[in-house]
Amino acid sequence: MNDPRYEGMRERMVESQLRSRDIRDERVLRAMGKVPRHLFVPEDMRRHAYNDEPLSIGEGQTISQPYIVAYMTQALELQPHHSVLEIGTGSGYQTAVLAELVDSVCTVEILPGLTSRARKALDDLQYKNIRFRIGDGALGWDKFAPYDGIMVTAAPGKIPGALQAQLRESGRMIIPVGVAFQDLVMVTHGRHRFNRKTLIPVRFVPLVRSS
Ligand code: SAH
């Protein structure tokens, strides 16, 4: 599992894809240097796991490019006592990065097969601070709300109201928005209103609607 070849690839990924760009948060860099990304992709894809690109890993699913994972995580400005909601568990890789940084992670995925694979990978790595749910992420997960951070890794046409409503005051949500072309949008919960700021153009799979 701690194959030294993968450790070397991971160190190079952190230096050449993250630190050399604009990833400055040391906690995020440390988490990305620790989580074994190759264990979240199928065996025949492992040698590509640390490449500077997203990977298709079956069932129409993609694991985001390492830089995008780091960028979105850094943007949430997470602290150790925070709780985070993730929409789109997918491989579970982003879930692991979040679980390194905060007290508790709730993650929602619409495809049961992906949840069970991700859960197995995360259990094998002994993460104890993750709750899994199968369902429509557009509805969030009310039971454990409000969240200090919400990370959405599939793109809706517009921001689901239920997610915004589950954000703690002063919390931050990062979400790709758009149909053909998408932008990452940062939503902050100010005292009297929600503020939105457009960050960078991105490509994510669409947020599937359950109804
Ligand atoms: N964070 C993931 C990337 C996942 S790709 C990773 O690191 O691997 C986006 C995921 O969102 C896919 O697994 C897709 O099945 C899921 N998804 C799409 N629509 C959804 C919805 N309405 N609710 C929950 N998950 C959804």
PDB file of C-alpha atoms and ligand atoms in Angstrom:
ATOM      1  CA  MET A   1       0.000   0.000   0.000  1.00  0.00           C
ATOM      2  CA  ASN A   2       2.848   2.407   0.842  1.00  0.00           C
ATOM      3  CA  ASP A   3       4.677   1.387  -2.306  1.00  0.00           C
ATOM      4  CA  PRO A   4       7.672   3.796  -2.538  1.00  0.00           C
ATOM      5  CA  ARG A   5       7.093   4.304  -6.255  1.00  0.00           C
ATOM      6  CA  TYR A   6       3.724   5.835  -5.534  1.00  0.00           C
ATOM      7  CA  GLU A   7       5.140   7.939  -2.707  1.00  0.00           C
ATOM      8  CA  GLY A   8       7.646   9.440  -5.124  1.00  0.00           C
ATOM      9  CA  MET A   9       4.949  10.154  -7.697  1.00  0.00           C
ATOM     10  CA  ARG A  10       2.812  11.759  -5.009  1.00  0.00           C
ATOM     11  CA  GLU A  11       5.626  14.033  -3.828  1.00  0.00           C
ATOM     12  CA  ARG A  12       6.269  15.134  -7.389  1.00  0.00           C
ATOM     13  CA  MET A  13       2.556  15.752  -7.906  1.00  0.00           C
ATOM     14  CA  VAL A  14       2.485  18.053  -4.859  1.00  0.00           C
ATOM     15  CA  GLU A  15       5.541  20.010  -5.982  1.00  0.00           C
ATOM     16  CA  SER A  16       4.971  20.301  -9.726  1.00  0.00           C
ATOM     17  CA  GLN A  17       1.166  20.450  -9.974  1.00  0.00           C
ATOM     18  CA  LEU A  18       0.151  22.151  -6.719  1.00  0.00           C
ATOM     19  CA  ARG A  19       2.887  24.128  -4.955  1.00  0.00           C
ATOM     20  CA  SER A  20       4.278  25.505  -8.208  1.00  0.00           C
ATOM     21  CA  ARG A  21       0.816  26.823  -9.100  1.00  0.00           C
ATOM     22  CA  ASP A  22      -1.260  28.614  -6.475  1.00  0.00           C
ATOM     23  CA  ILE A  23      -1.856  26.022  -3.779  1.00  0.00           C
ATOM     24  CA  ARG A  24      -0.410  27.605  -0.638  1.00  0.00           C
ATOM     25  CA  ASP A  25      -2.367  26.093   2.250  1.00  0.00           C
ATOM     26  CA  GLU A  26       0.148  23.804   3.977  1.00  0.00           C
ATOM     27  CA  ARG A  27      -2.571  21.614   5.464  1.00  0.00           C
ATOM     28  CA  VAL A  28      -4.033  21.008   1.996  1.00  0.00           C
ATOM     29  CA  LEU A  29      -0.575  20.265   0.561  1.00  0.00           C
ATOM     30  CA  ARG A  30       0.091  17.822   3.394  1.00  0.00           C
ATOM     31  CA  ALA A  31      -3.239  16.036   2.894  1.00  0.00           C
ATOM     32  CA  MET A  32      -2.648  15.735  -0.853  1.00  0.00           C
ATOM     33  CA  GLY A  33       0.835  14.383  -0.088  1.00  0.00           C
ATOM     34  CA  LYS A  34      -0.631  11.774   2.216  1.00  0.00           C
ATOM     35  CA  VAL A  35      -3.776  10.337   0.595  1.00  0.00           C
ATOM     36  CA  PRO A  36      -2.859   7.403  -1.697  1.00  0.00           C
ATOM     37  CA  ARG A  37      -4.738   8.500  -4.811  1.00  0.00           C
ATOM     38  CA  HIS A  38      -3.793   5.305  -6.685  1.00  0.00           C
ATOM     39  CA  LEU A  39      -6.008   3.283  -4.321  1.00  0.00           C
ATOM     40  CA  PHE A  40      -9.081   5.164  -5.569  1.00  0.00           C
ATOM     41  CA  VAL A  41      -8.697   4.173  -9.229  1.00  0.00           C
ATOM     42  CA  PRO A  42      -8.987   0.710 -10.852  1.00  0.00           C
ATOM     43  CA  GLU A  43      -5.821  -1.356 -10.737  1.00  0.00           C
ATOM     44  CA  ASP A  44      -5.035  -0.988 -14.443  1.00  0.00           C
ATOM     45  CA  MET A  45      -5.145   2.826 -14.084  1.00  0.00           C
ATOM     46  CA  ARG A  46      -2.865   3.110 -11.062  1.00  0.00           C
ATOM     47  CA  ARG A  47       0.196   4.178 -13.001  1.00  0.00           C
ATOM     48  CA  HIS A  48      -1.764   7.197 -14.264  1.00  0.00           C
ATOM     49  CA  ALA A  49      -3.213   8.135 -10.876  1.00  0.00           C
ATOM     50  CA  TYR A  50      -0.757  10.987 -10.216  1.00  0.00           C
ATOM     51  CA  ASN A  51      -0.949  12.518 -13.697  1.00  0.00           C
ATOM     52  CA  ASP A  52      -1.966  16.143 -14.103  1.00  0.00           C
ATOM     53  CA  GLU A  53      -5.441  15.248 -15.449  1.00  0.00           C
ATOM     54  CA  PRO A  54      -8.853  13.883 -14.491  1.00  0.00           C
ATOM     55  CA  LEU A  55      -9.338  10.148 -15.082  1.00  0.00           C
ATOM     56  CA  SER A  56     -12.406   8.256 -16.253  1.00  0.00           C
ATOM     57  CA  ILE A  57     -12.871   5.317 -13.969  1.00  0.00           C
ATOM     58  CA  GLY A  58     -16.050   3.626 -15.193  1.00  0.00           C
ATOM     59  CA  GLU A  59     -19.811   4.070 -14.696  1.00  0.00           C
ATOM     60  CA  GLY A  60     -19.510   7.472 -16.339  1.00  0.00           C
ATOM     61  CA  GLN A  61     -17.524   8.613 -13.340  1.00  0.00           C
ATOM     62  CA  THR A  62     -14.394  10.719 -13.188  1.00  0.00           C
ATOM     63  CA  ILE A  63     -11.884  11.384 -10.460  1.00  0.00           C
ATOM     64  CA  SER A  64     -11.027  15.075 -10.654  1.00  0.00           C
ATOM     65  CA  GLN A  65      -7.571  16.352 -11.596  1.00  0.00           C
ATOM     66  CA  PRO A  66      -5.362  16.662  -8.473  1.00  0.00           C
ATOM     67  CA  TYR A  67      -5.045  20.435  -8.958  1.00  0.00           C
ATOM     68  CA  ILE A  68      -8.826  20.900  -9.012  1.00  0.00           C
ATOM     69  CA  VAL A  69      -9.221  18.797  -5.840  1.00  0.00           C
ATOM     70  CA  ALA A  70      -6.586  20.953  -4.116  1.00  0.00           C
ATOM     71  CA  TYR A  71      -7.987  24.221  -5.489  1.00  0.00           C
ATOM     72  CA  MET A  72     -11.540  23.506  -4.325  1.00  0.00           C
ATOM     73  CA  THR A  73     -10.355  22.253  -0.944  1.00  0.00           C
ATOM     74  CA  GLN A  74      -8.145  25.294  -0.376  1.00  0.00           C
ATOM     75  CA  ALA A  75     -10.998  27.607  -1.340  1.00  0.00           C
ATOM     76  CA  LEU A  76     -13.152  26.287   1.518  1.00  0.00           C
ATOM     77  CA  GLU A  77     -10.582  27.557   4.100  1.00  0.00           C
ATOM     78  CA  LEU A  78     -11.198  24.551   6.331  1.00  0.00           C
ATOM     79  CA  GLN A  79     -10.270  24.330   9.996  1.00  0.00           C
ATOM     80  CA  PRO A  80      -9.882  21.155  12.065  1.00  0.00           C
ATOM     81  CA  HIS A  81     -13.150  21.607  13.985  1.00  0.00           C
ATOM     82  CA  HIS A  82     -15.230  22.092  10.821  1.00  0.00           C
ATOM     83  CA  SER A  83     -17.892  19.799   9.391  1.00  0.00           C
ATOM     84  CA  VAL A  84     -18.172  19.412   5.623  1.00  0.00           C
ATOM     85  CA  LEU A  85     -20.814  18.119   3.226  1.00  0.00           C
ATOM     86  CA  GLU A  86     -19.582  16.656  -0.055  1.00  0.00           C
ATOM     87  CA  ILE A  87     -21.938  16.007  -2.975  1.00  0.00           C
ATOM     88  CA  GLY A  88     -20.706  13.353  -5.450  1.00  0.00           C
ATOM     89  CA  THR A  89     -18.679  10.767  -3.495  1.00  0.00           C
ATOM     90  CA  GLY A  90     -17.479   9.144  -6.737  1.00  0.00           C
ATOM     91  CA  SER A  91     -14.210   7.332  -6.073  1.00  0.00           C
ATOM     92  CA  GLY A  92     -14.001   8.692  -2.518  1.00  0.00           C
ATOM     93  CA  TYR A  93     -10.650  10.414  -3.208  1.00  0.00           C
ATOM     94  CA  GLN A  94     -11.871  13.934  -2.505  1.00  0.00           C
ATOM     95  CA  THR A  95     -13.694  12.557   0.542  1.00  0.00           C
ATOM     96  CA  ALA A  96     -10.380  11.272   1.921  1.00  0.00           C
ATOM     97  CA  VAL A  97      -8.657  14.632   1.387  1.00  0.00           C
ATOM     98  CA  LEU A  98     -11.484  16.355   3.273  1.00  0.00           C
ATOM     99  CA  ALA A  99     -11.424  13.733   6.045  1.00  0.00           C
ATOM    100  CA  GLU A 100      -7.730  14.553   6.616  1.00  0.00           C
ATOM    101  CA  LEU A 101      -8.588  18.186   7.252  1.00  0.00           C
ATOM    102  CA  VAL A 102     -11.783  18.372   9.281  1.00  0.00           C
ATOM    103  CA  ASP A 103     -13.612  16.779  12.150  1.00  0.00           C
ATOM    104  CA  SER A 104     -16.434  15.238  10.136  1.00  0.00           C
ATOM    105  CA  VAL A 105     -17.379  14.660   6.512  1.00  0.00           C
ATOM    106  CA  CYS A 106     -20.851  13.767   5.225  1.00  0.00           C
ATOM    107  CA  THR A 107     -20.823  12.550   1.619  1.00  0.00           C
ATOM    108  CA  VAL A 108     -23.764  11.908  -0.715  1.00  0.00           C
ATOM    109  CA  GLU A 109     -23.695   9.884  -3.960  1.00  0.00           C
ATOM    110  CA  ILE A 110     -26.554   8.963  -6.264  1.00  0.00           C
ATOM    111  CA  LEU A 111     -25.065   5.695  -7.637  1.00  0.00           C
ATOM    112  CA  PRO A 112     -25.053   2.947  -4.967  1.00  0.00           C
ATOM    113  CA  GLY A 113     -22.260   0.976  -6.690  1.00  0.00           C
ATOM    114  CA  LEU A 114     -19.904   3.931  -6.343  1.00  0.00           C
ATOM    115  CA  THR A 115     -20.761   4.450  -2.693  1.00  0.00           C
ATOM    116  CA  SER A 116     -19.929   0.852  -1.869  1.00  0.00           C
ATOM    117  CA  ARG A 117     -16.584   0.968  -3.694  1.00  0.00           C
ATOM    118  CA  ALA A 118     -15.651   4.293  -2.103  1.00  0.00           C
ATOM    119  CA  ARG A 119     -16.708   3.100   1.326  1.00  0.00           C
ATOM    120  CA  LYS A 120     -14.505   0.027   1.000  1.00  0.00           C
ATOM    121  CA  ALA A 121     -11.448   2.073  -0.030  1.00  0.00           C
ATOM    122  CA  LEU A 122     -12.017   4.564   2.815  1.00  0.00           C
ATOM    123  CA  ASP A 123     -12.656   1.826   5.398  1.00  0.00           C
ATOM    124  CA  ASP A 124      -9.453   0.041   4.328  1.00  0.00           C
ATOM    125  CA  LEU A 125      -7.579   3.301   4.977  1.00  0.00           C
ATOM    126  CA  GLN A 126      -9.251   3.463   8.418  1.00  0.00           C
ATOM    127  CA  TYR A 127     -11.069   6.761   8.102  1.00  0.00           C
ATOM    128  CA  LYS A 128     -13.533   7.001  10.988  1.00  0.00           C
ATOM    129  CA  ASN A 129     -14.971  10.479  10.454  1.00  0.00           C
ATOM    130  CA  ILE A 130     -17.012   9.926   7.265  1.00  0.00           C
ATOM    131  CA  ARG A 131     -20.780   9.360   6.929  1.00  0.00           C
ATOM    132  CA  PHE A 132     -22.114   7.984   3.634  1.00  0.00           C
ATOM    133  CA  ARG A 133     -25.514   8.456   2.093  1.00  0.00           C
ATOM    134  CA  ILE A 134     -27.019   7.230  -1.163  1.00  0.00           C
ATOM    135  CA  GLY A 135     -29.453   9.747  -2.636  1.00  0.00           C
ATOM    136  CA  ASP A 136     -29.919  12.974  -4.545  1.00  0.00           C
ATOM    137  CA  GLY A 137     -27.243  15.392  -3.456  1.00  0.00           C
ATOM    138  CA  ALA A 138     -29.281  18.372  -4.677  1.00  0.00           C
ATOM    139  CA  LEU A 139     -31.264  17.923  -1.479  1.00  0.00           C
ATOM    140  CA  GLY A 140     -28.131  17.964   0.687  1.00  0.00           C
ATOM    141  CA  TRP A 141     -28.258  16.058   3.984  1.00  0.00           C
ATOM    142  CA  ASP A 142     -30.402  17.980   6.385  1.00  0.00           C
ATOM    143  CA  LYS A 143     -29.840  15.737   9.381  1.00  0.00           C
ATOM    144  CA  PHE A 144     -26.298  16.958  10.063  1.00  0.00           C
ATOM    145  CA  ALA A 145     -26.712  20.557   8.817  1.00  0.00           C
ATOM    146  CA  PRO A 146     -25.551  23.272   9.086  1.00  0.00           C
ATOM    147  CA  TYR A 147     -22.135  22.692   7.525  1.00  0.00           C
ATOM    148  CA  ASP A 148     -19.070  24.939   7.675  1.00  0.00           C
ATOM    149  CA  GLY A 149     -18.188  23.890   4.142  1.00  0.00           C
ATOM    150  CA  ILE A 150     -20.045  22.335   1.214  1.00  0.00           C
ATOM    151  CA  MET A 151     -18.149  20.904  -1.740  1.00  0.00           C
ATOM    152  CA  VAL A 152     -20.107  19.897  -4.833  1.00  0.00           C
ATOM    153  CA  THR A 153     -18.271  17.784  -7.432  1.00  0.00           C
ATOM    154  CA  ALA A 154     -21.010  17.426 -10.073  1.00  0.00           C
ATOM    155  CA  ALA A 155     -22.474  20.405 -11.926  1.00  0.00           C
ATOM    156  CA  PRO A 156     -26.084  21.616 -11.673  1.00  0.00           C
ATOM    157  CA  GLY A 157     -27.552  24.200 -14.072  1.00  0.00           C
ATOM    158  CA  LYS A 158     -28.203  26.420 -11.082  1.00  0.00           C
ATOM    159  CA  ILE A 159     -27.342  26.346  -7.408  1.00  0.00           C
ATOM    160  CA  PRO A 160     -29.782  24.085  -5.478  1.00  0.00           C
ATOM    161  CA  GLY A 161     -31.564  26.096  -2.788  1.00  0.00           C
ATOM    162  CA  ALA A 162     -31.444  23.198  -0.317  1.00  0.00           C
ATOM    163  CA  LEU A 163     -27.639  23.224  -0.344  1.00  0.00           C
ATOM    164  CA  GLN A 164     -27.433  26.947   0.299  1.00  0.00           C
ATOM    165  CA  ALA A 165     -29.910  26.543   3.167  1.00  0.00           C
ATOM    166  CA  GLN A 166     -27.639  23.956   4.828  1.00  0.00           C
ATOM    167  CA  LEU A 167     -24.645  26.289   4.957  1.00  0.00           C
ATOM    168  CA  ARG A 168     -23.713  27.669   8.365  1.00  0.00           C
ATOM    169  CA  GLU A 169     -23.520  31.437   8.713  1.00  0.00           C
ATOM    170  CA  SER A 170     -19.977  32.382   7.640  1.00  0.00           C
ATOM    171  CA  GLY A 171     -19.717  28.999   5.866  1.00  0.00           C
ATOM    172  CA  ARG A 172     -18.453  28.541   2.309  1.00  0.00           C
ATOM    173  CA  MET A 173     -19.751  26.420  -0.567  1.00  0.00           C
ATOM    174  CA  ILE A 174     -17.786  25.652  -3.734  1.00  0.00           C
ATOM    175  CA  ILE A 175     -19.815  24.393  -6.676  1.00  0.00           C
ATOM    176  CA  PRO A 176     -19.420  24.061 -10.460  1.00  0.00           C
ATOM    177  CA  VAL A 177     -22.407  25.704 -12.172  1.00  0.00           C
ATOM    178  CA  GLY A 178     -23.521  25.526 -15.802  1.00  0.00           C
ATOM    179  CA  VAL A 179     -24.664  23.163 -18.509  1.00  0.00           C
ATOM    180  CA  ALA A 180     -22.287  23.031 -21.491  1.00  0.00           C
ATOM    181  CA  PHE A 181     -19.685  25.311 -19.922  1.00  0.00           C
ATOM    182  CA  GLN A 182     -19.220  25.608 -16.219  1.00  0.00           C
ATOM    183  CA  ASP A 183     -17.606  27.949 -13.754  1.00  0.00           C
ATOM    184  CA  LEU A 184     -16.616  27.201 -10.216  1.00  0.00           C
ATOM    185  CA  VAL A 185     -18.687  29.440  -7.983  1.00  0.00           C
ATOM    186  CA  MET A 186     -17.956  30.313  -4.360  1.00  0.00           C
ATOM    187  CA  VAL A 187     -21.032  30.969  -2.235  1.00  0.00           C
ATOM    188  CA  THR A 188     -20.501  32.585   1.143  1.00  0.00           C
ATOM    189  CA  HIS A 189     -23.137  32.906   3.798  1.00  0.00           C
ATOM    190  CA  GLY A 190     -22.876  36.486   5.001  1.00  0.00           C
ATOM    191  CA  ARG A 191     -24.851  37.943   7.866  1.00  0.00           C
ATOM    192  CA  HIS A 192     -27.806  39.082   5.813  1.00  0.00           C
ATOM    193  CA  ARG A 193     -27.348  37.491   2.426  1.00  0.00           C
ATOM    194  CA  PHE A 194     -25.526  34.941   0.295  1.00  0.00           C
ATOM    195  CA  ASN A 195     -22.680  36.255  -1.823  1.00  0.00           C
ATOM    196  CA  ARG A 196     -21.543  34.591  -5.047  1.00  0.00           C
ATOM    197  CA  LYS A 197     -18.185  34.900  -6.717  1.00  0.00           C
ATOM    198  CA  THR A 198     -17.180  33.237  -9.987  1.00  0.00           C
ATOM    199  CA  LEU A 199     -13.715  31.668  -9.867  1.00  0.00           C
ATOM    200  CA  ILE A 200     -12.362  29.560 -12.758  1.00  0.00           C
ATOM    201  CA  PRO A 201     -13.832  27.655 -15.749  1.00  0.00           C
ATOM    202  CA  VAL A 202     -14.085  23.889 -15.159  1.00  0.00           C
ATOM    203  CA  ARG A 203     -15.537  20.656 -16.595  1.00  0.00           C
ATOM    204  CA  PHE A 204     -17.521  18.358 -14.301  1.00  0.00           C
ATOM    205  CA  VAL A 205     -20.066  15.613 -14.937  1.00  0.00           C
ATOM    206  CA  PRO A 206     -23.644  16.917 -14.612  1.00  0.00           C
ATOM    207  CA  LEU A 207     -25.484  16.704 -11.307  1.00  0.00           C
ATOM    208  CA  VAL A 208     -28.108  14.102 -12.155  1.00  0.00           C
ATOM    209  CA  ARG A 209     -31.635  14.977 -11.097  1.00  0.00           C
ATOM    210  CA  SER A 210     -33.669  12.362  -9.308  1.00  0.00           C
ATOM    211  CA  SER A 211     -37.049  13.757 -10.379  1.00  0.00           C
TER     212      SER A 211
HETATM  213  N1  SAH B   1     -15.403  13.728  -5.866  1.00  0.00           N
HETATM  214  C1  SAH B   1     -15.263  12.633  -6.798  1.00  0.00           C
HETATM  215  C2  SAH B   1     -15.575  13.062  -8.213  1.00  0.00           C
HETATM  216  C3  SAH B   1     -16.874  12.555  -8.544  1.00  0.00           C
HETATM  217  S1  SAH B   1     -17.512  12.797 -10.157  1.00  0.00           S
HETATM  218  C4  SAH B   1     -13.933  11.964  -6.713  1.00  0.00           C
HETATM  219  O1  SAH B   1     -13.015  12.518  -6.072  1.00  0.00           O
HETATM  220  O2  SAH B   1     -13.783  10.885  -7.253  1.00  0.00           O
HETATM  221  C5  SAH B   1     -19.150  13.310  -9.702  1.00  0.00           C
HETATM  222  C6  SAH B   1     -19.976  12.312  -8.942  1.00  0.00           C
HETATM  223  O3  SAH B   1     -21.237  12.917  -8.682  1.00  0.00           O
HETATM  224  C7  SAH B   1     -20.271  11.013  -9.696  1.00  0.00           C
HETATM  225  O4  SAH B   1     -19.879   9.930  -8.904  1.00  0.00           O
HETATM  226  C8  SAH B   1     -21.792  11.046  -9.891  1.00  0.00           C
HETATM  227  O5  SAH B   1     -22.390   9.766  -9.843  1.00  0.00           O
HETATM  228  C9  SAH B   1     -22.219  11.915  -8.714  1.00  0.00           C
HETATM  229  N2  SAH B   1     -23.546  12.539  -8.866  1.00  0.00           N
HETATM  230  C10 SAH B   1     -24.133  12.993  -9.984  1.00  0.00           C
HETATM  231  N3  SAH B   1     -25.351  13.509  -9.708  1.00  0.00           N
HETATM  232  C11 SAH B   1     -25.536  13.374  -8.367  1.00  0.00           C
HETATM  233  C12 SAH B   1     -26.593  13.721  -7.483  1.00  0.00           C
HETATM  234  N4  SAH B   1     -27.729  14.304  -7.903  1.00  0.00           N
HETATM  235  N5  SAH B   1     -26.436  13.446  -6.177  1.00  0.00           N
HETATM  236  C13 SAH B   1     -25.309  12.856  -5.716  1.00  0.00           C
HETATM  237  N6  SAH B   1     -24.258  12.516  -6.505  1.00  0.00           N
HETATM  238  C14 SAH B   1     -24.375  12.766  -7.825  1.00  0.00           C
END
